[in-house]
Amino acid sequence: IPTLSVSVHDKVIPIKYNSSISYDEASSALESRPFCQWIEKVSRVFGSRRIDLLGLEIQSIDFIDQRVDSIKLKVESVLKDDETEIKDGEMTEICWLRDFSVGILIELDCVEDDTIWSVLVDQPRMNIGAVSALELPVGHVDVDGDSVVGREITEVENSTGLTMKLSQLENLSKLAYEN
């Protein structure tokens, strides 16, 4: 089996993959937007703290129209503090990496009594065993420069009957992470 790896913090991390996954599929996963975004985040150093990856195993990959939609990874890592030279214990976790997806917080202001309402949609959610779960409207993101466009707007409009304009949207994640 040909080997795969990725470099994080100047360290080469070996990547294993399930025998049901071909080398080409595993390579596609490593080049995909979900994996590249995850590696970028894992590579960040916060103050003197960082995540040191010890090993990765691709357990499954889901494709939509030959595009990687999600990746299930088994991740072995350790949290390290370079300032105190303290390492937390080794961790093994399962991570689900998904392509762009957003939740949209819709606020309705009632002019008659100054109340503010939020819109939730009712969806069945198998992962929590619920026939009915209230949640923010969610959809995939299409990026055009710095603008979020496309399917999620349509999904919100279809779910709520509201018409949305890009000029009315504010990227709350961007606001949260700029500080």
Coordinates of C-alpha atoms in Angstrom, one line a residue:
I1 CA 0.0 0.0 0.0
P2 CA 1.5 3.4 -1.0
T3 CA 2.0 5.6 2.0
L4 CA 0.5 9.1 2.6
S5 CA 1.5 11.8 5.0
V6 CA 1.0 15.4 6.0
S7 CA 3.3 17.9 7.6
V8 CA 2.2 19.8 10.7
H9 CA 4.6 21.8 12.9
D10 CA 7.5 20.7 10.8
K11 CA 6.7 17.0 11.6
V12 CA 5.7 14.4 9.1
I13 CA 2.5 12.6 10.2
P14 CA 1.8 9.2 8.7
I15 CA -1.7 8.7 7.4
K16 CA -3.2 5.2 7.3
Y17 CA -6.5 4.4 5.5
N18 CA -9.0 1.7 5.7
S19 CA -8.5 -1.2 3.2
S20 CA -11.9 -0.4 1.6
I21 CA -10.5 3.0 0.6
S22 CA -8.3 3.2 -2.5
Y23 CA -5.1 5.2 -2.6
D24 CA -6.7 7.7 -5.1
E25 CA -9.7 8.2 -2.8
A26 CA -7.5 8.7 0.2
S27 CA -5.4 11.2 -1.8
S28 CA -8.6 13.0 -2.8
A29 CA -9.6 13.3 0.8
L30 CA -6.2 14.9 1.7
E31 CA -6.6 17.4 -1.1
S32 CA -10.2 18.2 -0.2
R33 CA -11.5 21.4 1.3
P34 CA -12.7 19.8 4.6
F35 CA -9.3 18.2 5.2
C36 CA -7.3 21.3 4.2
Q37 CA -9.4 23.5 6.5
W38 CA -9.0 21.1 9.4
I39 CA -5.2 20.8 9.0
E40 CA -5.0 24.6 8.8
K41 CA -6.9 24.9 12.2
V42 CA -4.9 22.0 13.8
S43 CA -1.7 23.8 12.7
R44 CA -2.5 26.9 14.7
V45 CA -0.6 27.8 17.8
F46 CA -2.6 29.5 20.6
G47 CA -0.2 31.4 22.8
S48 CA 2.3 28.6 23.6
R49 CA -0.2 25.8 23.2
R50 CA -0.6 23.6 20.2
I51 CA -1.9 20.2 19.1
D52 CA 0.8 17.7 18.1
L53 CA -0.6 15.1 15.8
L54 CA 0.9 11.6 16.3
G55 CA -1.1 9.7 13.6
L56 CA -4.2 9.8 11.4
E57 CA -6.3 7.1 10.0
I58 CA -9.0 7.7 7.3
Q59 CA -11.8 5.4 8.3
S60 CA -14.3 6.5 5.6
I61 CA -14.9 9.1 2.9
D62 CA -18.3 10.3 1.5
F63 CA -18.4 11.7 -2.0
I64 CA -21.1 13.9 -3.6
D65 CA -20.8 14.2 -7.4
Q66 CA -17.1 13.0 -7.1
R67 CA -16.4 15.8 -4.6
V68 CA -15.3 14.9 -1.0
D69 CA -18.3 15.8 1.2
S70 CA -17.1 14.3 4.5
I71 CA -14.2 12.3 6.0
K72 CA -14.2 10.2 9.2
L73 CA -10.7 10.3 10.8
K74 CA -9.2 8.6 13.8
V75 CA -6.8 11.1 15.3
E76 CA -4.0 10.4 17.7
S77 CA -2.6 13.6 19.3
V78 CA -1.2 15.3 22.3
L79 CA -1.8 18.8 23.6
K80 CA 1.6 20.5 24.2
D81 CA 2.5 23.8 25.9
D82 CA 5.9 25.0 24.6
E83 CA 6.2 27.6 27.4
T84 CA 5.8 25.2 30.3
E85 CA 7.0 22.1 28.4
I86 CA 3.9 20.3 29.7
K87 CA 2.3 17.6 27.5
D88 CA -1.3 16.5 28.3
G89 CA -1.9 12.8 27.9
E90 CA -2.2 11.2 24.5
M91 CA -5.7 11.5 23.0
T92 CA -7.4 9.3 20.5
E93 CA -10.6 10.8 19.0
I94 CA -12.9 10.3 16.0
C95 CA -13.3 13.5 13.9
W96 CA -15.9 14.1 11.2
L97 CA -14.7 16.6 8.7
R98 CA -17.5 18.1 6.6
D99 CA -17.5 20.5 3.6
F100 CA -18.7 24.0 4.2
S101 CA -22.0 24.1 6.0
V102 CA -23.6 27.0 7.8
G103 CA -26.4 27.6 10.3
I104 CA -28.2 30.9 9.7
L105 CA -29.6 32.8 12.7
I106 CA -32.6 34.7 11.5
E107 CA -33.9 37.5 13.7
L108 CA -37.4 38.9 13.2
D109 CA -38.1 42.3 14.9
C110 CA -41.7 42.9 15.6
V111 CA -42.4 46.6 15.2
E112 CA -45.7 46.5 17.1
D113 CA -44.3 45.4 20.5
D114 CA -40.5 45.5 20.0
T115 CA -40.1 41.7 20.6
I116 CA -37.4 39.8 18.7
W117 CA -38.0 36.3 17.4
S118 CA -35.6 33.7 16.1
V119 CA -36.5 31.3 13.3
L120 CA -35.9 27.5 13.9
V121 CA -36.8 24.7 11.6
D122 CA -38.1 21.3 12.6
Q123 CA -35.9 18.4 11.2
P124 CA -35.7 14.7 12.0
R125 CA -32.2 13.9 13.3
M126 CA -31.2 10.2 13.3
N127 CA -27.8 10.9 15.0
I128 CA -29.7 11.9 18.2
G129 CA -32.6 9.5 17.7
A130 CA -35.1 12.3 17.2
V131 CA -38.1 12.4 15.0
S132 CA -38.3 16.1 15.6
A133 CA -35.5 18.5 16.5
L134 CA -35.6 22.3 16.4
E135 CA -32.5 23.9 14.9
L136 CA -31.2 26.8 13.0
P137 CA -31.7 26.5 9.2
V138 CA -28.6 24.9 7.8
G139 CA -27.1 24.5 4.3
H140 CA -24.0 24.1 2.3
V141 CA -22.0 27.2 1.4
D142 CA -20.9 28.4 -2.0
V143 CA -18.2 31.0 -1.8
D144 CA -17.9 33.9 -4.2
G145 CA -15.1 36.1 -3.0
D146 CA -16.0 37.0 0.6
S147 CA -19.7 36.5 0.0
V148 CA -21.8 33.5 1.0
V149 CA -24.2 32.6 -1.8
G150 CA -26.3 29.9 -3.2
R151 CA -27.9 26.8 -1.7
E152 CA -28.1 27.9 2.0
I153 CA -30.1 31.0 1.0
T154 CA -32.5 28.9 -1.0
E155 CA -32.8 26.4 1.8
V156 CA -33.7 29.1 4.3
E157 CA -36.2 30.7 1.9
N158 CA -37.8 27.3 1.3
S159 CA -37.8 26.4 5.0
T160 CA -39.2 29.8 6.2
G161 CA -40.9 31.5 3.2
L162 CA -38.7 34.5 3.9
T163 CA -36.8 36.3 1.1
M164 CA -33.2 37.0 2.1
K165 CA -30.7 39.4 0.6
L166 CA -26.9 39.1 0.9
S167 CA -26.8 42.7 2.0
Q168 CA -28.8 41.7 5.1
L169 CA -26.4 38.9 6.2
E170 CA -23.6 39.3 8.6
N171 CA -20.9 36.6 9.1
L172 CA -20.9 36.0 12.8
S173 CA -18.0 33.5 12.6
K174 CA -15.9 36.1 11.1
L175 CA -16.8 38.6 13.8
A176 CA -16.1 36.0 16.5
Y177 CA -12.7 35.0 15.1
E178 CA -11.4 38.5 14.3
N179 CA -11.0 39.3 18.0

